[in-house]
């Protein structure tokens, strides 16, 4: 007789099964998208599904799946899906903060933060900022209501110690939210590290195919998540059922994608380190990276993004032109590698030759060869 296995299922096993309902004879394993603005509702209002801005069964399956990945084995975590990462981020900020509150934001976070900051300030909320690396958040926490962390940060790839900062914030009565976009729940689990909210854009590696905009908020506190849900209802920043379904379908391959893409990112980073003319190579998985120590303590995979600098804007543009397996495109996390000269947007404090590179799921040798060949072609003649 074989003993039933007591072993925890691995990430791949959890990813392929996450959020699936109990099997029903003659029904698909993952139920198809439910397109409904309203649901049949005779008599008194009861049951979960009444109106499509409040609840949708396709969201429910996806939200359960994300909860299972963000906090395996914990039954109290609830996730809410949103129309985009920014919808999820705004939902936490604007549902939790009131006029007179203080919020600490990353100084080097996602490029929309300066706009967010303006809006928060316009509502009478005091915004303080601190860079992601170096623990400077500790100096500005007094009196704060919310500490916002983005680790690894985009695009600089600095990392902060979530547990340490969450403990310090909680000791001062502040809530903690972590943007988990770059790591994905298979790379890092902020709720287990002490955060109150794990927030992310599902547009990036979570869904991984560059065809869906999505966001989510996961939280273990029933009152807090209820206030975020109230905000979603008021603002209506809800995902379409098709997007939610596509996202859930894509989760099944998250572990496969994350494994290959992390390995590719590390291989590209190593190859770049060995090249003259390439500077500032950053990837939290590199043993000598300034972020590696903290990252290794809290991350299970180091993500698919590599940052580096070429000596000039012109050389960076020639490099991007010369790549054949890597699309010149913004965003990151997709199965097809992308790269861009980040300075073209303005806003990020980066050099003209700064490249954000997102490793896809190509074969490692092919990707590294393409990068090295494009570097050769881009060199000054
Ligand atoms: C892309 C991104 C967002 C915004 O997500 P959208 O889905 O584009 O709204 C937020 N945070 C980080 C770290 C991101 O990379």
Coordinates of N, CA, C and O in Angstrom, one line a residue, residues 125-297:
X125 N -3.4 64.5 1.0 CA -2.6 63.5 1.6 C -1.2 63.8 1.4 O -0.7 64.2 0.4
X126 N -0.4 63.7 2.5 CA 1.0 64.0 2.5 C 1.8 62.9 1.9 O 1.7 61.7 2.4
X127 N 2.6 63.1 0.9 CA 3.4 62.1 0.3 C 4.8 62.3 0.6 O 5.4 63.3 0.4
X128 N 5.4 61.2 1.2 CA 6.9 61.2 1.4 C 7.4 60.1 0.5 O 6.7 59.1 0.2
X129 N 8.7 60.3 0.1 CA 9.3 59.2 -0.7 C 10.6 58.8 -0.1 O 11.3 59.5 0.6
X130 N 10.9 57.5 -0.5 CA 12.2 57.0 -0.1 C 12.6 56.0 -1.2 O 11.8 55.3 -1.7
X131 N 13.9 55.9 -1.5 CA 14.4 54.9 -2.5 C 14.2 53.5 -2.0 O 14.1 53.2 -0.8
X132 N 14.0 52.6 -2.9 CA 13.7 51.2 -2.6 C 14.8 50.5 -1.7 O 14.6 49.9 -0.7
X133 N 16.1 50.7 -2.2 CA 17.2 50.0 -1.5 C 17.7 50.9 -0.3 O 17.5 52.1 -0.4
X134 N 18.3 50.3 0.7 CA 19.0 51.1 1.7 C 18.3 51.5 2.9 O 18.8 52.2 3.8
X135 N 17.0 51.0 3.1 CA 16.3 51.2 4.3 C 15.9 52.6 4.7 O 15.6 52.9 5.9
X136 N 16.0 53.6 3.8 CA 15.7 55.0 4.1 C 14.3 55.2 4.5 O 13.9 56.2 5.1
X137 N 13.4 54.2 4.1 CA 12.0 54.2 4.5 C 11.9 54.4 6.0 O 10.9 55.0 6.5
X138 N 12.8 53.8 6.8 CA 12.7 53.8 8.2 C 12.7 55.2 8.8 O 12.1 55.5 9.8
X139 N 13.4 56.1 8.1 CA 13.5 57.5 8.6 C 12.3 58.4 8.3 O 12.2 59.5 8.9
X140 N 11.4 57.9 7.5 CA 10.2 58.7 7.2 C 8.9 58.1 7.6 O 7.8 58.5 7.1
X141 N 9.0 57.0 8.4 CA 7.8 56.3 8.7 C 6.9 56.9 9.8 O 5.7 56.6 9.9
X142 N 7.5 57.8 10.6 CA 6.7 58.3 11.8 C 5.5 59.0 11.3 O 5.5 59.9 10.5
X143 N 4.4 58.6 11.9 CA 3.1 59.2 11.5 C 2.5 58.8 10.3 O 1.4 59.2 9.9
X144 N 3.1 57.8 9.6 CA 2.6 57.4 8.3 C 1.4 56.4 8.5 O 1.4 55.7 9.5
X145 N 0.5 56.4 7.5 CA -0.7 55.5 7.6 C -0.4 54.3 6.7 O -0.9 53.2 6.9
X146 N 0.4 54.5 5.6 CA 0.7 53.5 4.7 C 2.1 53.6 4.1 O 2.5 54.6 3.7
X147 N 2.8 52.4 4.1 CA 4.1 52.3 3.5 C 3.9 51.5 2.2 O 3.4 50.4 2.3
X148 N 4.3 52.1 1.1 CA 4.2 51.4 -0.2 C 5.6 50.9 -0.7 O 6.5 51.8 -0.8
X149 N 5.8 49.6 -0.9 CA 7.1 49.1 -1.4 C 6.9 48.5 -2.8 O 5.8 47.9 -3.1
X150 N 7.9 48.6 -3.5 CA 7.9 48.0 -4.9 C 9.3 47.3 -4.9 O 10.3 47.9 -5.1
X151 N 9.3 46.0 -4.8 CA 10.6 45.2 -4.7 C 10.4 43.9 -5.5 O 9.5 43.2 -5.2
X152 N 11.3 43.6 -6.5 CA 12.3 44.5 -7.0 C 11.7 45.7 -7.7 O 10.6 45.6 -8.2
X153 N 12.4 46.9 -7.6 CA 11.8 48.1 -8.2 C 12.0 48.1 -9.7 O 12.9 47.4 -10.3
X154 N 11.1 48.8 -10.4 CA 11.0 48.9 -11.8 C 11.3 50.3 -12.2 O 10.6 51.2 -11.8
X155 N 12.4 50.6 -13.0 CA 13.3 49.7 -13.7 C 14.6 49.4 -13.0 O 15.4 48.7 -13.6
X156 N 14.9 50.0 -11.9 CA 16.3 50.0 -11.3 C 16.7 48.6 -10.7 O 17.9 48.4 -10.5
X157 N 15.7 47.8 -10.4 CA 15.9 46.5 -9.8 C 16.6 46.5 -8.4 O 17.4 45.6 -8.1
X158 N 16.4 47.6 -7.7 CA 16.8 47.5 -6.3 C 15.8 46.7 -5.5 O 14.6 46.5 -5.9
X159 N 16.2 46.2 -4.3 CA 15.3 45.3 -3.5 C 15.4 45.8 -2.1 O 16.4 46.4 -1.6
X160 N 14.2 45.7 -1.4 CA 14.2 46.0 0.0 C 13.7 44.8 0.8 O 13.1 43.9 0.3
X161 N 14.1 44.8 2.1 CA 13.7 43.7 3.0 C 12.3 43.9 3.5 O 12.0 44.7 4.4
X162 N 11.4 43.2 2.9 CA 9.9 43.4 3.2 C 9.7 43.1 4.7 O 9.0 43.9 5.3
X163 N 10.2 42.0 5.2 CA 9.9 41.7 6.6 C 10.4 42.8 7.6 O 9.6 43.2 8.4
X164 N 11.6 43.2 7.3 CA 12.1 44.3 8.2 C 11.3 45.6 8.2 O 11.0 46.1 9.2
X165 N 11.0 46.0 7.0 CA 10.3 47.2 6.8 C 8.8 47.1 7.3 O 8.2 48.0 7.8
X166 N 8.2 45.9 7.1 CA 6.8 45.7 7.5 C 6.8 45.7 9.0 O 5.9 46.3 9.6
X167 N 7.8 45.1 9.7 CA 7.8 45.1 11.2 C 7.9 46.6 11.7 O 7.2 47.0 12.6
X168 N 8.8 47.3 11.0 CA 9.0 48.7 11.5 C 7.7 49.5 11.2 O 7.4 50.4 12.1
X169 N 7.1 49.3 10.1 CA 5.9 50.1 9.8 C 4.8 49.7 10.8 O 4.1 50.6 11.3
X170 N 4.6 48.4 11.0 CA 3.5 48.0 11.9 C 3.8 48.5 13.3 O 2.8 48.9 14.0
X171 N 5.0 48.6 13.7 CA 5.3 49.1 15.1 C 4.9 50.6 15.2 O 4.7 51.1 16.3
X172 N 4.8 51.3 14.1 CA 4.4 52.7 14.1 C 2.9 52.8 13.7 O 2.5 53.9 13.4
X173 N 2.2 51.7 13.6 CA 0.8 51.8 13.2 C 0.5 52.0 11.8 O -0.6 52.3 11.4
X174 N 1.5 51.8 10.9 CA 1.3 52.0 9.4 C 1.0 50.6 8.8 O 1.5 49.6 9.2
X175 N 0.1 50.7 7.8 CA -0.1 49.5 6.9 C 1.0 49.4 5.9 O 1.7 50.4 5.6
X176 N 1.1 48.2 5.3 CA 2.2 48.0 4.3 C 1.6 47.3 3.1 O 0.9 46.3 3.1
X177 N 1.9 47.9 1.9 CA 1.5 47.3 0.6 C 2.7 47.0 -0.2 O 3.7 47.9 -0.2
X178 N 2.8 45.9 -0.8 CA 4.0 45.6 -1.7 C 3.5 45.3 -3.1 O 2.6 44.5 -3.3
X179 N 4.1 46.0 -4.0 CA 3.9 45.8 -5.5 C 4.7 44.6 -5.9 O 5.9 44.6 -5.9
X180 N 4.0 43.5 -6.2 CA 4.6 42.2 -6.4 C 4.7 41.9 -7.9 O 4.8 40.7 -8.3
X181 N 4.5 42.9 -8.8 CA 4.5 42.7 -10.2 C 5.7 42.0 -10.8 O 5.6 41.0 -11.5
X182 N 6.9 42.5 -10.4 CA 8.1 42.0 -11.1 C 8.4 40.6 -10.6 O 8.8 39.7 -11.4
X183 N 8.1 40.3 -9.3 CA 8.5 39.0 -8.8 C 7.5 37.9 -9.2 O 7.8 36.7 -9.4
X184 N 6.2 38.3 -9.3 CA 5.1 37.4 -9.3 C 4.9 36.6 -8.0 O 5.9 36.4 -7.3
X185 N 3.8 36.0 -7.8 CA 3.6 35.2 -6.5 C 4.5 34.0 -6.5 O 4.7 33.4 -5.4
X186 N 5.0 33.5 -7.6 CA 6.0 32.4 -7.6 C 7.4 32.9 -7.3 O 8.3 32.0 -7.0
X187 N 7.6 34.2 -7.3 CA 8.9 34.7 -7.0 C 9.0 35.2 -5.5 O 10.1 35.2 -4.9
X188 N 7.9 35.6 -5.0 CA 7.9 36.3 -3.7 C 6.5 36.3 -3.2 O 5.5 36.6 -3.9
X189 N 6.3 36.1 -1.8 CA 5.0 36.1 -1.3 C 4.9 37.2 -0.2 O 5.2 36.9 1.0
X190 N 4.6 38.4 -0.5 CA 4.6 39.5 0.4 C 3.8 39.3 1.7 O 4.2 39.8 2.8
X191 N 2.6 38.7 1.5 CA 1.8 38.5 2.7 C 2.5 37.7 3.8 O 2.4 37.9 5.0
X192 N 3.2 36.6 3.3 CA 3.9 35.8 4.3 C 5.1 36.5 4.9 O 5.6 36.2 6.0
X193 N 5.5 37.6 4.2 CA 6.7 38.4 4.7 C 6.2 39.5 5.6 O 7.0 40.4 6.0
X194 N 4.9 39.6 5.8 CA 4.3 40.6 6.8 C 3.6 41.7 6.2 O 3.0 42.6 6.9
X195 N 3.5 41.8 4.8 CA 2.7 42.9 4.2 C 1.2 42.7 4.4 O 0.7 41.6 4.6
X196 N 0.5 43.8 4.5 CA -1.0 43.8 4.6 C -1.6 43.5 3.2 O -2.7 42.9 3.1
X197 N -1.0 44.1 2.2 CA -1.6 44.0 0.8 C -0.5 43.5 -0.1 O 0.6 44.1 -0.1
X198 N -0.8 42.5 -0.9 CA 0.1 42.2 -2.1 C -0.7 42.7 -3.3 O -1.9 42.3 -3.5
X199 N -0.1 43.6 -4.0 CA -0.8 44.3 -5.1 C 0.1 44.0 -6.4 O 1.3 44.0 -6.3
X200 N -0.5 43.8 -7.5 CA 0.3 43.6 -8.7 C -0.4 44.0 -10.0 O -1.7 43.9 -10.0
X201 N 0.4 44.2 -11.0 CA -0.1 44.2 -12.4 C -0.1 42.8 -12.9 O 1.0 42.2 -12.9
X202 N -1.2 42.3 -13.3 CA -1.2 41.0 -14.0 C -0.9 41.1 -15.4 O -0.9 40.1 -16.1
X203 N -0.7 42.3 -15.9 CA -0.4 42.5 -17.3 C 1.0 42.0 -17.7 O 1.2 41.7 -18.9
X204 N 1.9 41.8 -16.7 CA 3.2 41.4 -17.0 C 3.4 39.9 -17.0 O 2.7 39.2 -17.7
X205 N 4.3 39.4 -16.1 CA 4.6 38.0 -16.2 C 3.5 37.1 -15.7 O 3.4 36.0 -16.1
X206 N 2.7 37.6 -14.8 CA 1.6 36.8 -14.3 C 0.8 36.1 -15.4 O 0.5 34.9 -15.4
X207 N 0.4 37.0 -16.4 CA -0.3 36.4 -17.6 C 0.6 36.1 -18.7 O 0.4 35.2 -19.5
X208 N 1.7 36.9 -18.9 CA 2.8 36.5 -19.7 C 2.8 36.5 -21.2 O 3.7 36.1 -21.8
X209 N 1.6 36.9 -21.8 CA 1.6 36.8 -23.3 C 1.4 38.2 -23.9 O 1.2 38.3 -25.1
X210 N 1.4 39.2 -23.1 CA 1.3 40.6 -23.7 C 0.0 40.9 -24.3 O -0.1 41.7 -25.2
X211 N -1.1 40.2 -23.9 CA -2.4 40.4 -24.5 C -3.5 40.7 -23.6 O -4.7 40.8 -23.9
X212 N -3.2 40.9 -22.3 CA -4.2 41.2 -21.3 C -3.7 42.3 -20.3 O -2.6 42.3 -19.9
X213 N -4.6 43.2 -20.0 CA -4.3 44.1 -18.9 C -5.1 43.7 -17.7 O -6.3 43.3 -17.8
X214 N -4.5 43.6 -16.6 CA -5.1 43.1 -15.4 C -4.4 43.5 -14.1 O -3.2 43.8 -14.2
X215 N -5.1 43.6 -13.0 CA -4.4 43.9 -11.8 C -5.1 43.1 -10.6 O -6.2 42.6 -10.8
X216 N -4.4 43.0 -9.5 CA -5.1 42.4 -8.4 C -4.6 43.0 -7.0 O -3.5 43.5 -7.0
X217 N -5.4 42.8 -6.0 CA -5.0 43.1 -4.6 C -5.4 41.8 -3.8 O -6.5 41.3 -3.9
X218 N -4.4 41.3 -3.1 CA -4.6 40.2 -2.2 C -4.4 40.7 -0.7 O -3.4 41.5 -0.5
X219 N -5.2 40.2 0.2 CA -5.1 40.7 1.6 C -5.7 39.7 2.5 O -6.7 39.0 2.2
X220 N -5.2 39.6 3.7 CA -5.7 38.6 4.7 C -6.6 39.2 5.7 O -7.2 38.5 6.5
X221 N -6.8 40.5 5.7 CA -7.7 41.1 6.6 C -9.1 41.4 6.0 O -9.2 42.2 5.0
X222 N -10.1 40.8 6.6 CA -11.4 40.9 6.0 C -11.9 42.4 5.9 O -12.5 42.8 4.9
X223 N -11.6 43.2 6.9 CA -12.1 44.6 6.9 C -11.4 45.4 5.8 O -12.0 46.2 5.1
X224 N -10.1 45.2 5.8 CA -9.3 46.0 4.8 C -9.7 45.6 3.3 O -9.9 46.5 2.5
X225 N -9.9 44.3 3.1 CA -10.2 43.9 1.7 C -11.6 44.4 1.4 O -11.9 44.7 0.2
X226 N -12.5 44.4 2.4 CA -13.9 44.9 2.1 C -13.8 46.4 1.7 O -14.6 46.8 0.9
X227 N -12.9 47.1 2.3 CA -12.9 48.6 1.9 C -12.3 48.7 0.5 O -12.7 49.6 -0.2
X228 N -11.4 47.8 0.1 CA -10.9 47.9 -1.3 C -12.0 47.5 -2.3 O -12.2 48.0 -3.3
X229 N -12.8 46.5 -1.8 CA -13.9 46.0 -2.7 C -15.0 47.1 -2.9 O -15.5 47.3 -4.0
X230 N -15.2 47.8 -1.8 CA -16.1 49.0 -1.9 C -15.6 50.0 -2.9 O -16.4 50.5 -3.7
X231 N -14.3 50.2 -2.9 CA -13.7 51.2 -3.8 C -13.9 50.6 -5.3 O -14.3 51.4 -6.2
X232 N -13.7 49.3 -5.5 CA -13.9 48.8 -6.8 C -15.3 49.0 -7.3 O -15.5 49.3 -8.5
X233 N -16.2 48.8 -6.4 CA -17.6 49.0 -6.8 C -17.9 50.4 -7.1 O -18.7 50.7 -8.1
X234 N -17.4 51.4 -6.4 CA -17.6 52.8 -6.6 C -17.0 53.2 -8.0 O -17.6 53.9 -8.8
X235 N -15.7 52.8 -8.2 CA -15.0 53.3 -9.3 C -15.3 52.4 -10.6 O -15.2 52.9 -11.7
X236 N -15.6 51.2 -10.3 CA -16.0 50.3 -11.5 C -14.8 49.8 -12.3 O -15.0 49.5 -13.5
X237 N -13.6 49.8 -11.7 CA -12.4 49.4 -12.5 C -12.2 47.9 -12.5 O -11.3 47.3 -12.0
X238 N -13.2 47.3 -13.2 CA -13.3 45.8 -13.1 C -12.8 45.2 -14.4 O -12.8 45.8 -15.5
X239 N -12.2 44.0 -14.3 CA -11.7 43.3 -15.5 C -12.9 42.8 -16.3 O -14.0 42.4 -15.7
X240 N -12.8 42.7 -17.6 CA -13.8 42.0 -18.4 C -13.7 40.5 -18.2 O -12.6 40.0 -17.8
X241 N -14.8 39.7 -18.3 CA -14.8 38.3 -18.1 C -13.7 37.6 -19.0 O -13.1 36.7 -18.6
X242 N -13.6 38.1 -20.2 CA -12.7 37.4 -21.2 C -11.2 37.6 -20.7 O -10.5 36.6 -20.7
X243 N -10.9 38.8 -20.2 CA -9.5 39.0 -19.7 C -9.3 38.2 -18.5 O -8.2 37.6 -18.3
X244 N -10.3 38.1 -17.6 CA -10.1 37.3 -16.4 C -9.9 35.8 -16.7 O -9.1 35.1 -16.2
X245 N -10.7 35.4 -17.7 CA -10.5 34.0 -18.1 C -9.2 33.7 -18.8 O -8.5 32.7 -18.5
X246 N -8.8 34.6 -19.7 CA -7.5 34.4 -20.3 C -6.3 34.4 -19.2 O -5.4 33.6 -19.3
X247 N -6.5 35.3 -18.2 CA -5.5 35.3 -17.2 C -5.4 34.0 -16.4 O -4.4 33.5 -16.2
X248 N -6.6 33.5 -16.1 CA -6.6 32.2 -15.4 C -6.0 31.1 -16.2 O -5.2 30.3 -15.7
X249 N -6.4 31.0 -17.5 CA -5.8 30.0 -18.4 C -4.3 30.2 -18.4 O -3.6 29.2 -18.4
X250 N -3.8 31.4 -18.4 CA -2.3 31.6 -18.5 C -1.6 31.2 -17.2 O -0.4 30.9 -17.3
X251 N -2.3 31.3 -16.1 CA -1.6 30.9 -14.8 C -1.1 29.5 -14.8 O -0.1 29.2 -14.2
X252 N -1.8 28.6 -15.6 CA -1.3 27.2 -15.6 C 0.1 27.0 -16.0 O 0.8 26.1 -15.6
X253 N 0.6 27.9 -16.9 CA 2.0 27.8 -17.3 C 2.9 28.8 -16.6 O 4.1 29.0 -17.0
X254 N 2.5 29.4 -15.5 CA 3.3 30.4 -14.9 C 4.6 29.9 -14.4 O 5.7 30.5 -14.6
X255 N 4.6 28.7 -13.8 CA 5.8 28.1 -13.3 C 6.8 27.8 -14.4 O 8.0 28.1 -14.3
X256 N 6.3 27.2 -15.5 CA 7.2 26.9 -16.6 C 7.8 28.2 -17.2 O 9.0 28.3 -17.5
X257 N 6.9 29.2 -17.3 CA 7.4 30.5 -17.9 C 8.4 31.1 -17.0 O 9.5 31.6 -17.4
X258 N 8.1 31.1 -15.7 CA 8.9 31.8 -14.7 C 10.3 31.1 -14.6 O 11.4 31.8 -14.5
X259 N 10.3 29.8 -14.7 CA 11.6 29.1 -14.6 C 12.5 29.4 -15.8 O 13.6 29.8 -15.6
X260 N 11.9 29.3 -17.0 CA 12.7 29.5 -18.2 C 13.1 31.0 -18.2 O 14.3 31.3 -18.6
X261 N 12.2 31.9 -17.9 CA 12.5 33.3 -18.1 C 13.5 33.8 -17.0 O 14.4 34.6 -17.3
X262 N 13.4 33.3 -15.8 CA 14.5 33.6 -14.8 C 15.8 33.1 -15.2 O 16.8 33.8 -15.1
X263 N 15.8 31.9 -15.7 CA 17.1 31.3 -16.2 C 17.7 32.1 -17.3 O 18.9 32.4 -17.4
X264 N 16.8 32.5 -18.3 CA 17.3 33.3 -19.4 C 17.8 34.7 -18.9 O 18.8 35.2 -19.4
X265 N 17.1 35.3 -18.0 CA 17.5 36.6 -17.5 C 18.9 36.5 -16.9 O 19.8 37.3 -17.1
X266 N 19.1 35.5 -16.1 CA 20.4 35.3 -15.4 C 21.5 35.0 -16.5 O 22.6 35.6 -16.4
X267 N 21.2 34.2 -17.5 CA 22.2 33.9 -18.5 C 22.5 35.2 -19.3 O 23.7 35.5 -19.6
X268 N 21.5 36.0 -19.6 CA 21.8 37.3 -20.3 C 22.6 38.2 -19.5 O 23.6 38.8 -19.9
X269 N 22.2 38.3 -18.2 CA 23.0 39.2 -17.3 C 24.4 38.8 -17.2 O 25.3 39.6 -17.2
X270 N 24.7 37.5 -17.1 CA 26.1 37.0 -17.0 C 26.8 37.3 -18.3 O 28.0 37.7 -18.2
X271 N 26.2 37.1 -19.4 CA 26.8 37.4 -20.7 C 27.2 38.8 -20.8 O 28.2 39.2 -21.3
X272 N 26.3 39.7 -20.3 CA 26.5 41.1 -20.4 C 27.6 41.6 -19.5 O 28.4 42.4 -19.9
X273 N 27.7 40.9 -18.3 CA 28.8 41.3 -17.4 C 30.2 41.1 -18.0 O 31.1 41.7 -17.7
X274 N 30.3 40.0 -18.9 CA 31.5 39.7 -19.5 C 31.9 40.6 -20.7 O 32.9 40.4 -21.3
X275 N 31.1 41.5 -21.0 CA 31.3 42.4 -22.2 C 31.8 43.7 -21.9 O 31.3 44.5 -21.1
X276 N 32.9 44.1 -22.5 CA 33.4 45.5 -22.4 C 32.4 46.4 -23.0 O 31.7 46.1 -23.9
X277 N 32.3 47.6 -22.4 CA 31.3 48.6 -23.0 C 29.9 48.5 -22.4 O 29.1 49.4 -22.6
X278 N 29.7 47.4 -21.7 CA 28.4 47.3 -21.0 C 28.6 47.6 -19.5 O 29.5 47.0 -18.9
X279 N 27.8 48.5 -18.9 CA 28.0 48.8 -17.5 C 26.7 48.7 -16.8 O 25.6 48.6 -17.4
X280 N 26.8 48.8 -15.5 CA 25.6 48.8 -14.6 C 24.7 47.7 -14.8 O 23.4 47.8 -14.7
X281 N 25.2 46.5 -15.0 CA 24.3 45.3 -15.2 C 23.7 45.0 -13.9 O 24.4 44.8 -12.9
X282 N 22.3 44.9 -13.9 CA 21.6 44.6 -12.6 C 20.6 43.5 -12.9 O 19.9 43.5 -13.8
X283 N 20.7 42.5 -12.0 CA 19.7 41.4 -11.9 C 19.8 40.8 -10.5 O 20.9 40.5 -10.1
X284 N 18.7 40.7 -9.7 CA 18.9 40.3 -8.3 C 19.4 38.9 -8.2 O 19.9 38.5 -7.1
X285 N 19.4 38.1 -9.3 CA 20.0 36.8 -9.2 C 21.5 36.7 -9.3 O 22.1 35.6 -9.1
X286 N 22.1 37.8 -9.8 CA 23.6 37.7 -9.9 C 24.2 37.8 -8.5 O 23.9 38.6 -7.7
X287 N 25.1 36.8 -8.2 CA 25.6 36.7 -6.8 C 26.3 38.0 -6.4 O 26.3 38.3 -5.2
X288 N 26.8 38.8 -7.3 CA 27.5 40.1 -6.9 C 26.6 41.3 -6.9 O 27.1 42.4 -6.7
X289 N 25.3 41.1 -7.3 CA 24.4 42.3 -7.4 C 24.2 42.8 -6.0 O 24.0 42.1 -5.0
X290 N 24.2 44.2 -5.9 CA 23.9 44.8 -4.6 C 22.6 44.3 -3.9 O 22.5 44.4 -2.7
X291 N 21.6 43.9 -4.7 CA 20.4 43.4 -4.2 C 20.4 41.9 -3.8 O 19.4 41.4 -3.2
X292 N 21.4 41.2 -4.2 CA 21.3 39.7 -4.1 C 21.1 39.2 -2.7 O 20.3 38.3 -2.5
X293 N 21.8 39.8 -1.7 CA 21.7 39.3 -0.3 C 20.2 39.3 0.2 O 19.7 38.3 0.6
X294 N 19.6 40.5 0.1 CA 18.2 40.6 0.5 C 17.3 39.8 -0.3 O 16.4 39.1 0.2
X295 N 17.5 39.9 -1.7 CA 16.7 39.1 -2.6 C 16.7 37.6 -2.3 O 15.6 37.0 -2.2
X296 N 17.9 37.1 -2.0 CA 18.0 35.7 -1.8 C 17.2 35.3 -0.5 O 16.8 34.1 -0.4
X297 N 17.1 36.2 0.5 CA 16.4 35.9 1.7 C 14.9 35.9 1.6 O 14.2 35.4 2.4

